[in-house]
Amino acid sequence: MSFRTAPLSVPADPQVKQGLFTPEIRAEIDRHVAKYPPEWKQSAVMPALTLVQDWNGGWLTRELMDQVALYLDMPQVAVYEVATFYNMYDLEPTGKHKVCVCNSISCMLCGSEELIEHVEKKYGVGIGETTADGSFTFKEVECLGACRHAPAVMLDKAYYENLSPEALDKLIAELD
């Protein structure tokens, strides 16, 4: 079974592609593309989106997603599907940091809802919102893969397990 999406109907001009992003980002995307057979270069969409999101200050614009589609020779809608399905991508500006609490069943049974309520009350921020000072965006996510040591939290790109509200406060205080 093939999951490859159809290429764009009009081949992209190589000179246009050279104008997308920075040379460093293109080189890094190309490094990921090289991991796949040429006909599967679209498989690099997730690392490409991550690179572009990081470069853009933590979020993706429609224009940046369109550029990823053009660069990887894939339909724009296929890139949008990936960016909207995975909660690691943000389609709106975010705070300086991201505080993500897992609320899958294991984490929920081990206290993630308590963490969520604590953050909402103490920091005055709801799920999907950014603190008034812009220090962090608060997100509820599905499965950080740490069921054994739940509840799990991801701060920026670092994972933490078995956290109490007090331990989470300490980590948030250390964000800068």
C-alpha atoms as a printed R data frame, in Angstrom:
    type eleno elety resid chain resno      x      y       z
1   ATOM     1    CA   MET     A     1  0.000  0.000   0.000
2   ATOM     2    CA   SER     A     2  1.370  3.406  -0.940
3   ATOM     3    CA   PHE     A     3  0.851  6.518   1.169
4   ATOM     4    CA   ARG     A     4  2.657  8.779  -1.272
5   ATOM     5    CA   THR     A     5  0.652 11.812  -2.272
6   ATOM     6    CA   ALA     A     6  0.503 13.034  -5.837
7   ATOM     7    CA   PRO     A     7  3.125 15.568  -6.920
8   ATOM     8    CA   LEU     A     8  2.109 19.107  -7.802
9   ATOM     9    CA   SER     A     9  0.517 19.318 -11.224
10  ATOM    10    CA   VAL     A    10  3.019 21.936 -12.385
11  ATOM    11    CA   PRO     A    11  6.691 21.153 -11.718
12  ATOM    12    CA   ALA     A    12  8.241 23.761  -9.433
13  ATOM    13    CA   ASP     A    13 10.946 25.959 -10.928
14  ATOM    14    CA   PRO     A    14 14.275 25.000  -9.262
15  ATOM    15    CA   GLN     A    15 15.212 28.682  -9.026
16  ATOM    16    CA   VAL     A    16 12.029 29.386  -7.077
17  ATOM    17    CA   LYS     A    17 12.862 26.568  -4.684
18  ATOM    18    CA   GLN     A    18 16.298 28.068  -4.063
19  ATOM    19    CA   GLY     A    19 14.577 31.236  -2.827
20  ATOM    20    CA   LEU     A    20 12.588 29.404  -0.147
21  ATOM    21    CA   PHE     A    21 13.761 29.677   3.442
22  ATOM    22    CA   THR     A    22 17.450 30.144   4.201
23  ATOM    23    CA   PRO     A    23 20.266 28.068   2.694
24  ATOM    24    CA   GLU     A    24 20.765 26.474   6.134
25  ATOM    25    CA   ILE     A    25 17.132 25.406   6.394
26  ATOM    26    CA   ARG     A    26 17.139 24.057   2.845
27  ATOM    27    CA   ALA     A    27 20.308 22.086   3.616
28  ATOM    28    CA   GLU     A    28 18.768 20.643   6.760
29  ATOM    29    CA   ILE     A    29 15.535 19.722   4.952
30  ATOM    30    CA   ASP     A    30 17.649 18.116   2.212
31  ATOM    31    CA   ARG     A    31 19.474 16.099   4.889
32  ATOM    32    CA   HIS     A    32 16.118 14.660   5.976
33  ATOM    33    CA   VAL     A    33 14.940 14.146   2.387
34  ATOM    34    CA   ALA     A    34 18.100 12.111   1.714
35  ATOM    35    CA   LYS     A    35 16.933  9.508   4.251
36  ATOM    36    CA   TYR     A    36 14.188  8.408   1.855
37  ATOM    37    CA   PRO     A    37 14.107  7.111  -1.715
38  ATOM    38    CA   PRO     A    38 13.671 10.036  -4.160
39  ATOM    39    CA   GLU     A    39 10.042  9.155  -4.843
40  ATOM    40    CA   TRP     A    40  9.330  9.355  -1.084
41  ATOM    41    CA   LYS     A    41 10.863 12.780  -0.375
42  ATOM    42    CA   GLN     A    42  7.489 13.927   0.956
43  ATOM    43    CA   SER     A    43  8.170 11.707   3.966
44  ATOM    44    CA   ALA     A    44 10.397 14.526   5.246
45  ATOM    45    CA   VAL     A    45  7.371 16.775   5.784
46  ATOM    46    CA   MET     A    46  7.395 16.508   9.579
47  ATOM    47    CA   PRO     A    47 11.048 17.419  10.096
48  ATOM    48    CA   ALA     A    48 10.653 20.157   7.478
49  ATOM    49    CA   LEU     A    49  7.688 21.644   9.332
50  ATOM    50    CA   THR     A    50  9.557 21.433  12.643
51  ATOM    51    CA   LEU     A    51 12.588 23.229  11.203
52  ATOM    52    CA   VAL     A    52 10.475 25.953   9.637
53  ATOM    53    CA   GLN     A    53  8.385 26.385  12.791
54  ATOM    54    CA   ASP     A    54 11.499 26.773  14.946
55  ATOM    55    CA   TRP     A    55 12.955 29.248  12.460
56  ATOM    56    CA   ASN     A    56  9.713 31.267  12.550
57  ATOM    57    CA   GLY     A    57  9.667 31.686  16.317
58  ATOM    58    CA   GLY     A    58  7.535 28.681  17.210
59  ATOM    59    CA   TRP     A    59  4.620 28.746  14.778
60  ATOM    60    CA   LEU     A    60  3.673 28.071  11.166
61  ATOM    61    CA   THR     A    61  1.963 30.467   8.798
62  ATOM    62    CA   ARG     A    62 -0.012 29.273   5.802
63  ATOM    63    CA   GLU     A    63  2.653 30.802   3.572
64  ATOM    64    CA   LEU     A    64  5.395 28.780   5.273
65  ATOM    65    CA   MET     A    65  3.365 25.579   4.939
66  ATOM    66    CA   ASP     A    66  2.854 26.408   1.249
67  ATOM    67    CA   GLN     A    67  6.611 26.807   0.876
68  ATOM    68    CA   VAL     A    68  7.196 23.406   2.498
69  ATOM    69    CA   ALA     A    69  4.698 21.896   0.042
70  ATOM    70    CA   LEU     A    70  6.470 23.512  -2.894
71  ATOM    71    CA   TYR     A    71  9.897 22.461  -1.659
72  ATOM    72    CA   LEU     A    72  8.827 18.842  -1.154
73  ATOM    73    CA   ASP     A    73  6.722 18.684  -4.345
74  ATOM    74    CA   MET     A    74  3.530 17.815  -2.538
75  ATOM    75    CA   PRO     A    75 -0.003 19.216  -2.438
76  ATOM    76    CA   GLN     A    76 -0.504 22.077  -0.011
77  ATOM    77    CA   VAL     A    77 -3.467 20.316   1.569
78  ATOM    78    CA   ALA     A    78 -1.251 17.342   2.492
79  ATOM    79    CA   VAL     A    79  1.037 19.692   4.446
80  ATOM    80    CA   TYR     A    80 -1.968 21.330   6.134
81  ATOM    81    CA   GLU     A    81 -3.246 17.882   7.136
82  ATOM    82    CA   VAL     A    82  0.034 17.074   8.885
83  ATOM    83    CA   ALA     A    83  0.312 20.486  10.550
84  ATOM    84    CA   THR     A    84 -3.239 20.353  11.894
85  ATOM    85    CA   PHE     A    85 -3.181 16.698  12.971
86  ATOM    86    CA   TYR     A    86 -0.063 16.777  15.174
87  ATOM    87    CA   ASN     A    87 -0.172 19.006  18.234
88  ATOM    88    CA   MET     A    88  3.541 19.732  18.027
89  ATOM    89    CA   TYR     A    89  2.757 22.305  15.349
90  ATOM    90    CA   ASP     A    90  1.247 25.682  16.141
91  ATOM    91    CA   LEU     A    91 -0.649 27.735  13.591
92  ATOM    92    CA   GLU     A    92 -0.754 30.888  15.702
93  ATOM    93    CA   PRO     A    93  1.963 32.840  17.508
94  ATOM    94    CA   THR     A    94  3.021 31.310  20.801
95  ATOM    95    CA   GLY     A    95  4.692 32.488  23.960
96  ATOM    96    CA   LYS     A    96  8.436 32.367  24.442
97  ATOM    97    CA   HIS     A    97  8.088 28.814  25.816
98  ATOM    98    CA   LYS     A    98  5.556 25.988  25.526
99  ATOM    99    CA   VAL     A    99  4.238 24.090  28.541
100 ATOM   100    CA   CYS     A   100  2.480 20.934  27.349
101 ATOM   101    CA   VAL     A   101  0.689 18.599  29.750
102 ATOM   102    CA   CYS     A   102 -0.191 15.123  28.530
103 ATOM   103    CA   ASN     A   103 -3.774 14.173  29.238
104 ATOM   104    CA   SER     A   104 -3.973 10.682  27.789
105 ATOM   105    CA   ILE     A   105 -5.558  8.023  29.988
106 ATOM   106    CA   SER     A   106 -2.425  7.031  31.952
107 ATOM   107    CA   CYS     A   107 -1.485 10.622  32.678
108 ATOM   108    CA   MET     A   108 -5.061 11.527  33.524
109 ATOM   109    CA   LEU     A   109 -5.264  8.665  36.032
110 ATOM   110    CA   CYS     A   110 -1.969  9.778  37.587
111 ATOM   111    CA   GLY     A   111 -2.702 13.481  38.022
112 ATOM   112    CA   SER     A   112 -2.482 15.408  34.765
113 ATOM   113    CA   GLU     A   113 -5.877 17.017  35.335
114 ATOM   114    CA   GLU     A   114 -4.572 18.316  38.671
115 ATOM   115    CA   LEU     A   115 -1.560 19.792  36.825
116 ATOM   116    CA   ILE     A   116 -3.832 21.421  34.254
117 ATOM   117    CA   GLU     A   117 -6.084 22.958  36.912
118 ATOM   118    CA   HIS     A   118 -3.034 24.138  38.849
119 ATOM   119    CA   VAL     A   119 -1.489 25.904  35.840
120 ATOM   120    CA   GLU     A   120 -4.814 27.482  34.908
121 ATOM   121    CA   LYS     A   121 -5.329 28.893  38.410
122 ATOM   122    CA   LYS     A   122 -1.761 29.841  39.326
123 ATOM   123    CA   TYR     A   123 -0.707 31.358  35.990
124 ATOM   124    CA   GLY     A   124 -4.100 32.609  34.805
125 ATOM   125    CA   VAL     A   125 -3.870 30.836  31.467
126 ATOM   126    CA   GLY     A   126 -6.242 28.362  29.861
127 ATOM   127    CA   ILE     A   127 -5.440 25.518  27.520
128 ATOM   128    CA   GLY     A   128 -4.366 26.939  24.174
129 ATOM   129    CA   GLU     A   129 -3.669 30.362  25.654
130 ATOM   130    CA   THR     A   130 -0.519 32.352  26.274
131 ATOM   131    CA   THR     A   131  0.262 34.028  29.575
132 ATOM   132    CA   ALA     A   132 -0.308 37.786  29.686
133 ATOM   133    CA   ASP     A   133  3.451 38.404  29.832
134 ATOM   134    CA   GLY     A   134  4.060 36.115  26.827
135 ATOM   135    CA   SER     A   135  6.327 33.821  28.834
136 ATOM   136    CA   PHE     A   136  4.592 30.596  27.805
137 ATOM   137    CA   THR     A   137  1.759 29.030  25.861
138 ATOM   138    CA   PHE     A   138 -0.131 26.312  27.721
139 ATOM   139    CA   LYS     A   139 -1.182 23.221  25.774
140 ATOM   140    CA   GLU     A   140 -2.916 19.952  26.533
141 ATOM   141    CA   VAL     A   141 -1.450 17.163  24.402
142 ATOM   142    CA   GLU     A   142 -2.129 13.518  23.703
143 ATOM   143    CA   CYS     A   143  0.422 10.930  24.695
144 ATOM   144    CA   LEU     A   144  3.975 12.006  25.365
145 ATOM   145    CA   GLY     A   145  4.914  8.330  25.576
146 ATOM   146    CA   ALA     A   146  5.671  8.229  29.299
147 ATOM   147    CA   CYS     A   147  2.737  6.213  30.602
148 ATOM   148    CA   ARG     A   148  4.858  4.291  33.083
149 ATOM   149    CA   HIS     A   149  5.923  7.473  34.881
150 ATOM   150    CA   ALA     A   150  2.835  9.624  34.384
151 ATOM   151    CA   PRO     A   151  1.925 12.415  34.436
152 ATOM   152    CA   ALA     A   152  4.217 13.667  31.708
153 ATOM   153    CA   VAL     A   153  4.938 17.253  30.725
154 ATOM   154    CA   MET     A   154  6.942 18.701  27.859
155 ATOM   155    CA   LEU     A   155  8.555 22.094  28.413
156 ATOM   156    CA   ASP     A   156  9.738 23.365  25.056
157 ATOM   157    CA   LYS     A   157 11.458 20.190  23.793
158 ATOM   158    CA   ALA     A   158 12.374 18.611  27.143
159 ATOM   159    CA   TYR     A   159 10.259 15.853  28.681
160 ATOM   160    CA   TYR     A   160  9.551 15.459  32.397
161 ATOM   161    CA   GLU     A   161  7.742 12.651  34.163
162 ATOM   162    CA   ASN     A   162  5.933 11.954  37.427
163 ATOM   163    CA   LEU     A   163  5.418 15.638  38.213
164 ATOM   164    CA   SER     A   164  3.527 17.230  41.063
165 ATOM   165    CA   PRO     A   165  2.173 20.775  40.791
166 ATOM   166    CA   GLU     A   166  5.084 21.973  42.948
167 ATOM   167    CA   ALA     A   167  7.664 20.255  40.738
168 ATOM   168    CA   LEU     A   168  6.042 21.767  37.653
169 ATOM   169    CA   ASP     A   169  6.143 25.242  39.261
170 ATOM   170    CA   LYS     A   170  9.867 24.833  39.834
171 ATOM   171    CA   LEU     A   171 10.437 23.895  36.173
172 ATOM   172    CA   ILE     A   172  8.329 26.805  34.949
173 ATOM   173    CA   ALA     A   173 10.269 29.193  37.200
174 ATOM   174    CA   GLU     A   174 13.511 27.996  35.578
175 ATOM   175    CA   LEU     A   175 12.319 28.775  32.016
176 ATOM   176    CA   ASP     A   176 14.062 32.193  32.183
